[in-house]
XYZ file of C-alpha atoms in Angstrom:
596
model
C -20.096 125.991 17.779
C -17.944 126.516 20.540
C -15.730 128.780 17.744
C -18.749 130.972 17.440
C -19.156 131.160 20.769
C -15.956 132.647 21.586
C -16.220 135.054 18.865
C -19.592 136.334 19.862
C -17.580 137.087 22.881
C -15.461 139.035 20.895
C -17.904 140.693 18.144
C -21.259 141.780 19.062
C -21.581 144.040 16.196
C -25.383 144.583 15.975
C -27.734 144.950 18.999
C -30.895 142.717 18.055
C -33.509 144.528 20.411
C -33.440 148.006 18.624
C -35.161 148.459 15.098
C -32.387 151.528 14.333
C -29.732 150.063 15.557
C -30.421 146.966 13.201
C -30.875 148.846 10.508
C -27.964 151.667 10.808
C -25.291 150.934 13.670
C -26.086 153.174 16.037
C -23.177 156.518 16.656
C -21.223 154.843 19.507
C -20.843 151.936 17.284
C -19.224 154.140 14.639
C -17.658 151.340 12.231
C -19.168 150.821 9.132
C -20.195 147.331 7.322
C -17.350 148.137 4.981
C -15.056 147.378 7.818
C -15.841 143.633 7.408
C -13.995 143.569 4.022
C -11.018 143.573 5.359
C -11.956 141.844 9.103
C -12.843 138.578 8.592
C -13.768 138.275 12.618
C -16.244 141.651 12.297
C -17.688 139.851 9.656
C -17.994 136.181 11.290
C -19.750 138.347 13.679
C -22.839 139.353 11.629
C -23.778 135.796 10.711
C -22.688 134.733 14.714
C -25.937 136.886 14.826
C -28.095 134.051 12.979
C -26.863 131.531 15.118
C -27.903 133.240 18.459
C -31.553 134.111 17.084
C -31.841 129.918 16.033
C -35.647 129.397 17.086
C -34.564 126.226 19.085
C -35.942 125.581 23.059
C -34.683 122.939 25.223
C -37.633 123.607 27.524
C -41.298 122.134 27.002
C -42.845 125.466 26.250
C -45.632 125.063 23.599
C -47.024 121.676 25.294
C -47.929 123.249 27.775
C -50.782 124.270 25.663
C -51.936 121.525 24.286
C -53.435 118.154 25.264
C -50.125 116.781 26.595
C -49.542 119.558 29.656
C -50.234 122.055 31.641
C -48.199 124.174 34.197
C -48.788 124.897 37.824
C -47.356 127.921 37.322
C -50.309 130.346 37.054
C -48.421 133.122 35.557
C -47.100 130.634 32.656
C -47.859 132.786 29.103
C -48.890 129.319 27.639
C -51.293 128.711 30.056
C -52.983 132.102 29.469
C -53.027 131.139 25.543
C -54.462 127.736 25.913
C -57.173 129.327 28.313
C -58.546 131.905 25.921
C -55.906 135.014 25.937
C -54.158 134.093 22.535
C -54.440 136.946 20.560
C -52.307 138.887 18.278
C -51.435 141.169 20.347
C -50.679 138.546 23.188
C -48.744 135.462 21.509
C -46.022 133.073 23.400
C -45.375 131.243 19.734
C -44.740 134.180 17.928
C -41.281 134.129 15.730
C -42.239 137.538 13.807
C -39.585 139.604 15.556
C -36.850 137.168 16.245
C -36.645 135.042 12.635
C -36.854 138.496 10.858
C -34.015 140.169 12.907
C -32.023 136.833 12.209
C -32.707 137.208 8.428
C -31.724 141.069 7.965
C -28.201 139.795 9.242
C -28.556 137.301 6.988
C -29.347 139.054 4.231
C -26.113 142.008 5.412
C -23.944 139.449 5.285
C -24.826 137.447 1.746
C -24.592 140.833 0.223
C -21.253 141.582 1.960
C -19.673 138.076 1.841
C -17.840 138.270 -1.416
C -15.994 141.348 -0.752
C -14.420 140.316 2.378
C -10.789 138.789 2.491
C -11.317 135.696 4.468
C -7.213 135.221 3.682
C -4.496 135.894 1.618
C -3.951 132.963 0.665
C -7.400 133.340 -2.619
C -8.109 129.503 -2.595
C -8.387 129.132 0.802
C -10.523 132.331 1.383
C -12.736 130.895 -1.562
C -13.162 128.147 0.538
C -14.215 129.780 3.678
C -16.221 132.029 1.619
C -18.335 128.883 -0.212
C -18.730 127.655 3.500
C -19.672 130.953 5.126
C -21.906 131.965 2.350
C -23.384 127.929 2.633
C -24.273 128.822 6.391
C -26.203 132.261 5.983
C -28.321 130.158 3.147
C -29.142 127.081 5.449
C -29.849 129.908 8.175
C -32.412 131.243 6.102
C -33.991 128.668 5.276
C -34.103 127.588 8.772
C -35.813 131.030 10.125
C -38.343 131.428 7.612
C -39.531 127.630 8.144
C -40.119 128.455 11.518
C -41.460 132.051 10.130
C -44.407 129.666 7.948
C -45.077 127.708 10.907
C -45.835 130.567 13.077
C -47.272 132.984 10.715
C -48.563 131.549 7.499
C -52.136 131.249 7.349
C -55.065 131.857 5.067
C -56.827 135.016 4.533
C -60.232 136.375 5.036
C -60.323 135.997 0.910
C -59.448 132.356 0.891
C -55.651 133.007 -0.006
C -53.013 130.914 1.650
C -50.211 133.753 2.624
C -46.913 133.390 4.245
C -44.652 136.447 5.178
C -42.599 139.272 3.670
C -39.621 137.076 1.856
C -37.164 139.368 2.285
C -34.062 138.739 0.367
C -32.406 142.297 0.585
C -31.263 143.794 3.842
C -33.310 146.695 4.862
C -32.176 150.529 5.932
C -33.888 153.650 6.928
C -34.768 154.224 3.077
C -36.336 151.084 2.699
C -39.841 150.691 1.771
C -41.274 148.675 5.119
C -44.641 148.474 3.981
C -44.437 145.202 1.802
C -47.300 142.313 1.244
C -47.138 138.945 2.445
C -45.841 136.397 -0.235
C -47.769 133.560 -0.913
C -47.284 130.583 1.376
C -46.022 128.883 -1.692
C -43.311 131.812 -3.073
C -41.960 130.899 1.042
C -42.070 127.433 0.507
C -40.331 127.800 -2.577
C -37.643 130.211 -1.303
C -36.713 127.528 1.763
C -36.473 125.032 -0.963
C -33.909 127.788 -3.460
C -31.958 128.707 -0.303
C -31.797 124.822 0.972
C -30.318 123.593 -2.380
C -27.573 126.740 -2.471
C -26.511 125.555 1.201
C -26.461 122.034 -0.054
C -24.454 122.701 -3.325
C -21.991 125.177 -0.711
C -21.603 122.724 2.660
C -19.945 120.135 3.318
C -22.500 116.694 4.154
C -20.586 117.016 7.811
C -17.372 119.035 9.096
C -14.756 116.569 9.950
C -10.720 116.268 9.009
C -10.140 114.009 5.818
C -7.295 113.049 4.161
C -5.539 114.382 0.855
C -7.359 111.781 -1.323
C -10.935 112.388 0.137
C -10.605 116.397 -1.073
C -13.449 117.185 -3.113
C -12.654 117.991 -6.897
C -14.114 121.305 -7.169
C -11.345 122.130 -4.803
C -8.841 120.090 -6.126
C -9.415 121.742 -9.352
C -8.824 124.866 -7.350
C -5.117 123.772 -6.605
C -6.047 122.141 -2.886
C -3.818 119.604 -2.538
C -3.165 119.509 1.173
C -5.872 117.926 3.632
C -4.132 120.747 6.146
C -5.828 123.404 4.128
C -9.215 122.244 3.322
C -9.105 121.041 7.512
C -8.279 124.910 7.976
C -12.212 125.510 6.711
C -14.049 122.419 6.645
C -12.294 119.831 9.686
C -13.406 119.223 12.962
C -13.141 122.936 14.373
C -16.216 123.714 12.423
C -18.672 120.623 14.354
C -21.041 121.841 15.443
C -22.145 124.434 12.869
C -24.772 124.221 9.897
C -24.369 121.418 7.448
C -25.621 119.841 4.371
C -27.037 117.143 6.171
C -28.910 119.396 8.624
C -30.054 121.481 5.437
C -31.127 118.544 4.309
C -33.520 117.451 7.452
C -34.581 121.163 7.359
C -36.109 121.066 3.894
C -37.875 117.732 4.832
C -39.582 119.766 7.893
C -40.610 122.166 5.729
C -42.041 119.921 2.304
C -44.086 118.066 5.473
C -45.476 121.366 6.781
C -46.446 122.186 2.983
C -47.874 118.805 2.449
C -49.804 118.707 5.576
C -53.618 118.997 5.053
C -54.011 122.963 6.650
C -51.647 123.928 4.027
C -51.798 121.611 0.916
C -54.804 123.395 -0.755
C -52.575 126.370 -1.455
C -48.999 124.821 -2.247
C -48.011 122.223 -4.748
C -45.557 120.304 -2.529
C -46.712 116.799 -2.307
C -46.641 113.477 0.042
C -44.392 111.831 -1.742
C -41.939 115.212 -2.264
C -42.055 114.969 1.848
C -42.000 111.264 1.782
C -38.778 111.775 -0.987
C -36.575 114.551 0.641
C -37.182 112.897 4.630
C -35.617 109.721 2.983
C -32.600 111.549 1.566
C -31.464 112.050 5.097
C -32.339 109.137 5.975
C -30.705 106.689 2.877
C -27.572 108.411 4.698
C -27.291 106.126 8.086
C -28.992 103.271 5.860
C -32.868 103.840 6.339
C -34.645 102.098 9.187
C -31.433 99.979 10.464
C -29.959 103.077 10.924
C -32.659 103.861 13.793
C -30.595 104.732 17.077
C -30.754 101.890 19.458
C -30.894 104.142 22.657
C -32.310 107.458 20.394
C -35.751 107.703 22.594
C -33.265 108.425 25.358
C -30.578 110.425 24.099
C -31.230 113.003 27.456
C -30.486 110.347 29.898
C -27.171 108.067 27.900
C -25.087 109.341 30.650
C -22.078 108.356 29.242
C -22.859 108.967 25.814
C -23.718 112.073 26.882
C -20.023 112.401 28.982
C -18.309 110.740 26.162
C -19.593 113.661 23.173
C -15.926 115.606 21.633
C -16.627 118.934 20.434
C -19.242 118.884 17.860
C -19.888 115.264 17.792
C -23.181 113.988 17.466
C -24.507 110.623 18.721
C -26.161 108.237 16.048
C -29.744 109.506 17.152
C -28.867 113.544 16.657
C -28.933 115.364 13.442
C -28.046 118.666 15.197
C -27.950 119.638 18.703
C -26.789 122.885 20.867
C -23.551 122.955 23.328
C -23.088 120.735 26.112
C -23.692 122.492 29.181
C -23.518 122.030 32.755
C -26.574 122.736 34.623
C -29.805 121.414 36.639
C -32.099 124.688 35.766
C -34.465 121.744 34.023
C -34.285 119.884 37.340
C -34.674 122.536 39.538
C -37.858 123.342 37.360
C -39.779 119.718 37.096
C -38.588 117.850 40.009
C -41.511 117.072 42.328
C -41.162 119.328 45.602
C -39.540 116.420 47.168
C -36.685 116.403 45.105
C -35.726 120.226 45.340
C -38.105 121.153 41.917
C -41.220 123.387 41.159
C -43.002 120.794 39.601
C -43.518 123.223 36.668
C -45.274 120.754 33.737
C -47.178 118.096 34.364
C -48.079 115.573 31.827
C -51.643 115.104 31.589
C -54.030 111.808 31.605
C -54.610 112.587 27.683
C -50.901 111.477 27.170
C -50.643 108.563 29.582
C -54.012 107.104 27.952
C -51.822 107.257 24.806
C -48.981 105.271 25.749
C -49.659 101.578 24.234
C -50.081 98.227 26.649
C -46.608 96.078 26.424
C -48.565 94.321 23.752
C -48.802 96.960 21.484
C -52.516 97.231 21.837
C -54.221 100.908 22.648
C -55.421 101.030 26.488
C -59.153 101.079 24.952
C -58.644 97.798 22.484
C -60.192 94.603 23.990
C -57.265 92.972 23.447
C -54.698 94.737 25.590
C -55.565 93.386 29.374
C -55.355 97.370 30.560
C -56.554 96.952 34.095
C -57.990 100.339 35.455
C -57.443 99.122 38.815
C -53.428 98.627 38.159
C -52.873 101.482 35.106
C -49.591 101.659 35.181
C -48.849 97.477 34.609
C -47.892 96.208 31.782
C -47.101 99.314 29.323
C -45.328 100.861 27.238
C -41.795 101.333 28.436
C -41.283 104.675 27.166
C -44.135 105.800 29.629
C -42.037 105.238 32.812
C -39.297 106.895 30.656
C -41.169 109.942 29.891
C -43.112 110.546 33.211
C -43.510 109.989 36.936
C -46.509 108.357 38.047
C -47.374 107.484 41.411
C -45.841 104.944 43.034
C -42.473 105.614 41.060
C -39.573 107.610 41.319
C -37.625 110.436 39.818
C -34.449 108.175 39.736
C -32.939 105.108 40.858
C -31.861 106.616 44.186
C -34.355 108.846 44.801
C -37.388 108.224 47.346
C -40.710 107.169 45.910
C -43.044 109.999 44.643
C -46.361 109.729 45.812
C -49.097 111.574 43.817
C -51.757 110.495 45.260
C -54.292 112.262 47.355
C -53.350 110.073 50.742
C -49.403 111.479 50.064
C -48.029 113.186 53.292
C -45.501 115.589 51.389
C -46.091 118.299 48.368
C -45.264 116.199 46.030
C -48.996 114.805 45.912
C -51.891 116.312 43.991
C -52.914 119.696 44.202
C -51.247 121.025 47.228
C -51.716 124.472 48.234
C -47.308 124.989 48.006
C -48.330 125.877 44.691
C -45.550 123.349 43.286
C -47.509 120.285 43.464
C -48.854 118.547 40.637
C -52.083 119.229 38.835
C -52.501 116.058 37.152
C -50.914 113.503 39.296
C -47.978 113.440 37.179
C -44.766 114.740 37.228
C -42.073 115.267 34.183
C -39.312 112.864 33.470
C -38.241 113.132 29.866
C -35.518 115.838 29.257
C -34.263 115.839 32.876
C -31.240 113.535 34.319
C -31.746 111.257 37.255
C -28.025 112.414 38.611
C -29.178 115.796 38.809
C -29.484 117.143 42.483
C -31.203 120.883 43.474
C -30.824 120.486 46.589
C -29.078 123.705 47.293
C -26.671 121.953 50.002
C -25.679 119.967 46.799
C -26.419 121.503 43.449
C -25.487 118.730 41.783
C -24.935 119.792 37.316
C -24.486 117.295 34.840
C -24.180 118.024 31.146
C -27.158 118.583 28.650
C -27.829 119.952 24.947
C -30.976 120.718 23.432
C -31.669 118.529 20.754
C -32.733 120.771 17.889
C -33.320 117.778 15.261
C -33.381 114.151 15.676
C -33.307 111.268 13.130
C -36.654 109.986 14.607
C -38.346 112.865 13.699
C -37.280 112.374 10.212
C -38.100 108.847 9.941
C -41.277 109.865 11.380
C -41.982 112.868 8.942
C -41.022 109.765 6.024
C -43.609 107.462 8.059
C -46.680 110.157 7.801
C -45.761 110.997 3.994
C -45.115 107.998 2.430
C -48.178 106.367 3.985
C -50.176 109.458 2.520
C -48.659 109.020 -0.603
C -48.140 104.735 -0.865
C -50.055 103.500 1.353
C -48.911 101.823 4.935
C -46.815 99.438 3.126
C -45.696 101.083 -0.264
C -41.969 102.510 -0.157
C -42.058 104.904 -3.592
C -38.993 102.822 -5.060
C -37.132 103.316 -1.152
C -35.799 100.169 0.182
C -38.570 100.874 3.350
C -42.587 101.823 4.178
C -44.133 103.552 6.506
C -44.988 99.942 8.242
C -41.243 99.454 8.486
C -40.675 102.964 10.317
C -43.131 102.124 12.461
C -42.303 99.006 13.526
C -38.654 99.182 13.768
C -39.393 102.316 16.291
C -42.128 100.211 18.263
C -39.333 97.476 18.682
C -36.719 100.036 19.914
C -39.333 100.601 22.745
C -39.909 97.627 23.417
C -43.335 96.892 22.908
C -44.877 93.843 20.805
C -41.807 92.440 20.596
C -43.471 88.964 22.342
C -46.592 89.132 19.896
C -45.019 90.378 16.777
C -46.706 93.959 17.354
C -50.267 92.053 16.295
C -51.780 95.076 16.609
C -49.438 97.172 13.979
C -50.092 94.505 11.599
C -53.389 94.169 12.280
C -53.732 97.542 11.105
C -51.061 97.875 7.927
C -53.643 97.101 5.687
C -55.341 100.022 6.685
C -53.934 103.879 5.585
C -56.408 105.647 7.844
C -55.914 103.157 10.847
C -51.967 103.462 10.160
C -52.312 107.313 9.681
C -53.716 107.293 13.352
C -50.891 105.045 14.723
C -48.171 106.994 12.918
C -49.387 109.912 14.490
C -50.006 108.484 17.663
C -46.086 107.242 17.776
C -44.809 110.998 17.165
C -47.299 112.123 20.050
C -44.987 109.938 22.196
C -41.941 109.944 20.640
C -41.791 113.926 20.256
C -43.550 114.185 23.859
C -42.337 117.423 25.437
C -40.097 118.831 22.619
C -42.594 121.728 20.999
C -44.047 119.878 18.456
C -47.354 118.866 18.976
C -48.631 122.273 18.994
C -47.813 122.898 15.613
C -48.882 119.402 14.900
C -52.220 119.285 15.498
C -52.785 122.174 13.871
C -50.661 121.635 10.379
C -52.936 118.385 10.625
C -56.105 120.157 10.864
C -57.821 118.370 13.437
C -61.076 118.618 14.497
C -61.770 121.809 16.915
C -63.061 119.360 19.751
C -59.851 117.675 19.729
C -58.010 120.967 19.133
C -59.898 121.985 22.299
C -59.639 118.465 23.982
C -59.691 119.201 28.119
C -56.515 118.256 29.696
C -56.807 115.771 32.541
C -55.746 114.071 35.559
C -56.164 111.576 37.784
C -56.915 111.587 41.467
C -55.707 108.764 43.449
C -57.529 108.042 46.544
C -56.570 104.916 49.391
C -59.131 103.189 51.270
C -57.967 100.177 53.525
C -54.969 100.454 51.441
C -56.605 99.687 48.119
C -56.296 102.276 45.113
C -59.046 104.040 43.410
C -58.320 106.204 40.504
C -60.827 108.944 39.886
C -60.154 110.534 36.109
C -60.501 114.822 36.558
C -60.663 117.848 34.526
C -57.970 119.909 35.018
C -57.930 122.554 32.719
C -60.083 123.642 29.497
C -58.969 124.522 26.157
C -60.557 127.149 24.630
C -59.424 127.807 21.085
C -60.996 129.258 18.309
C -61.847 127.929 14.755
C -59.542 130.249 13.065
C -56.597 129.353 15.684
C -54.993 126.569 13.468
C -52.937 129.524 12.281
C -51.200 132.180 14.463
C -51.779 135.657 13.679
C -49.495 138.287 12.529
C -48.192 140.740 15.313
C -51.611 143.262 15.785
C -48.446 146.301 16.058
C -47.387 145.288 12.474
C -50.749 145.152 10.604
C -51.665 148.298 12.085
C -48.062 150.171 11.155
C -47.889 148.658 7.696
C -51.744 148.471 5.505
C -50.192 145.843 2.738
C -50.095 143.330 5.778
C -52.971 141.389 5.877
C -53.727 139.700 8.694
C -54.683 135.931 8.561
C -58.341 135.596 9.110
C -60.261 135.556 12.484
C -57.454 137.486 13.812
């Protein structure tokens, strides 16, 4: 990645913010697309284009509008949404502009790619050519997934639409005003482009030796490891592979199968259940489950340790490495140099598990509401910082409370204080100091897709489709998943997780746990949004009222006081986002999902 980097440096051919320009290079930038033939950089450049539109955030942006946060930031665009201003013409998730841009140079450089000498040497620029041309496939598939999950919706006449699938570039004599494909022709076109990349790509970019050369290039005349290295070794880490192409058409048969889209496509569970468990026969199914993978953001010297490229056992694909503390300087609590910005709400606490794997609410889990914070679920002092706690193990303790003397307690008037009585903890590093007499960085990388996702997305199908404890001829159920990622955590491990296996008998009772587990395990990462809405959930739990706590002292005793903090107010026909208002009103063969 850090190749691409340097080239974008080099080549910016094709200004993404102006329609024209995207179409036509504008006059000043007076070389034409036949240039590439002969440039192998210029044309590097138009794909570098795909990479820097990847849909990927590193920030908690879309939980902020659901039941997991809010923000205290009153100007925050989620906020607004979750409150009642989500509409078509006003939309923080919308990918229509962005994932469309990304696929015209897509699409430039697919119909380009053959025609350009990559080198002289004509087996080594077939490789680069097969690997290129693998990229702007898996690219594709990878912006109009995110282009479904945005966009596709049904119609006021009961028809289950996606977007344009545009698989020609477009110029000034283009016709722009195109129909929506079906959600299914989408679906379908993910899966066509997935399998090219697949057939194109390498599993992973790495240096082999002579003997491990592939025979379609052997039969080619490759013969030296040197040469196939050249294309396919360890410079290219960090860019699209078949294993991430892989993971990627997973994501999207789950969206497909998922009950707000399965009445109009004919992907099923057990095609989700099937393609998550390709990627995940690969590292050996559930023993293959990363150790330390709940806190890959924090495994400081895994993190230190990463070569160019490298992934740890818990990462699929992931961005850079970068030096910074903007997350820091963002969600610390005032006391610590932050803003505070999202703070996780009561809904999500109530959700983490006791230490005995029982729900807060079971009669068997010895909650105390007196002492809520005893006895649970590790991952919930990984995740957040309640009071009483601190933001790291040097740090001073962060009191929430109401009887707190600093802004770091509830509802201050700094307007950086929590709203909740929580602060955020997941995603940021301990070590991390915005103190602006210190401004202490330490390195970070978005993670864009994990393996617990996966085994998660294989969890949710294959119980749909087997039952909690049917595998589908795989060597593991979605009981296994489960439990092997409760154990990682640390919870039932002195019980034997009674209540998981009180409950494996039991698809509907493990289709709440499973879900439950990604709520936590996903916390903060944008996914929840789109979760409860692919899930089709009911519109008082779509509209669930995020809350807090306030924690009162009285002769130094405790009292905690649940409060409503904020109210969701979200339509019936908001499971599915709307198409930009600008485009259906430029273009009358866009229809416009309904409600909208």
């Amino acid at each position: 990645m850090k190749n691409i980097l340097k080239l974008l440096i080099l080549v910016v051919l094709l200004p993404v913010a102006a329609c024209d320009d995207l179409l036509e290079p504008a006059i000043e930038n007076n070389r034409g697309l036949e240039a590439m033939y002969e440039e192998p950089s210029y044309a590097q450049g138009i794909l570098a284009n795909a990479y820097i539109l990847l849909p990927y955030s590193g920030t908690p942006n879309s939980d902020l509008a659901t039941d997991d946060a809010v923000s205290n930031d009153n100007s925050n665009s989620y906020l607004a949404m979750a409150t009642g201003s989500w509409t078509s013409e006003t939309n923080p998730v919308s990918q229509w502009q962005g994932r469309r841009n990304a696929i015209q140079y897509i699409n430039l450089f697919l119909e380009n790619v053959d025609q350009v000498v990559w080198s002289k040497d004509e087996v080594i620029s077939s490789m680069y050519n097969d690997k290129l041309k693998g990229e702007a496939y898996g690219l594709r598939a990878i912006q109009l997934y995110y282009l479904l999950l945005a966009h596709g919706g049904w119609t006021s006449g009961g028809e289950l639409l996606g977007v344009p699938n545009l698989t020609a570039s477009e110029n000034t004599s283009s016709d722009f005003n195109v129909p929506r494909n079906t959600f299914q022709e989408c679906i379908d076109q993910i899966m066509s482009d997935a399998d090219e990349a697949i057939d194109l790509l390498p599993l992973d970019f790495g240096d082999i030796s002579s003997s491990e050369i592939p025979a379609k290039y052997v039969s080619l005349g490759v013969t030296n490891s040197s040469d196939y290295n050249r294309v396919f070794g360890n410079l290219m880490r960090g860019r699209l592979t078949g294993r991430i192409v892989e993971a990627v058409r997973a994501q999207a048969a789950l969206l497909a199968a998922s009950p707000a889209y399965s009445a109009g496509t004919t992907v099923s569970w057990e095609d989700a259940a099937n393609y998550a468990a390709t990627v995940l026969d690969r590292i050996g199914g559930v023993s293959g489950l990363a150790a330390n993978g709940n806190t890959w953001y924090v495994n400081t010297s895994e993190i230190a340790s990463l070569a160019a490229g490298a992934n740890p056992a818990e990462i699929i694909w992931r961005s850079d490495v970068s030096q910074s503390n903007t997350l820091e300087a963002d969600n610390f609590p005032p006391s610590q140099y932050g803003d505070g910005r999202v703070n996780p709400t009561q809904n999500l606490v109530d959700a983490f598990p006791m230490l005995n794997g029982y729900p807060i609410d079971d009669a068997n889990s010895g909650y105390d509401e007196n002492n809520p914070y005893a006895n649970r679920d590790p991952r919930l002092s990984d995740y957040i910082v309640v009071n009483g706690s601190t933001q790291g193990p040097n740090s001073d303790v962060i009191t929430t409370g109401t009887y707190g003397t600093n802004n770091d307690a509830i509802n201050r008037e700094s307007g950086y204080s929590t709203r909740t009585g929580y602060y955020l903890r997941k995603l940021l590093r301990y070590d991390c100091n915005p103190n602006p007499n210190y401004d202490t960085q330490q390195k970070h990388y978005t993670a864009r897709i994990r393996y617990t996702e996966i085994f998660l997305n294989y969890a949710e199908a294959a119980n749909e489709a087997w039952g909690p404890t049917g595998n589908g001829g795989h060597t593991y159920s979605a009981y296994d998943v489960i439990k092997a990622i409760r154990e990682r955590a640390g919870i039932g491990t002195a019980n034997n997780d009674a209540y998981l296996e009180s409950v494996k008998g039991d698809k509907e009772q493990m289709r709440e746990l499973i879900r439950n587990e990604r709520r936590l395990e996903l916390c903060f990462e944008n996914k929840r949004f789109w979760d409860l809405r692919r899930w089709k959930v009911s519109l008082g739990d779509l509209n669930e009222t995020a809350a807090g706590v306030q924690i009162d002292q009285t002769n130094g005793t405790l009292s905690y006081t649940p409060v409503n903090v904020e109210l969701r107010t979200y339509k019936d026909y908001m499971y599915y986002g709307p198409i930009p208002y600008g485009e259906v009103q430029k273009w009358s063969n866009l229809q416009q999902n309904a409600g909208w």
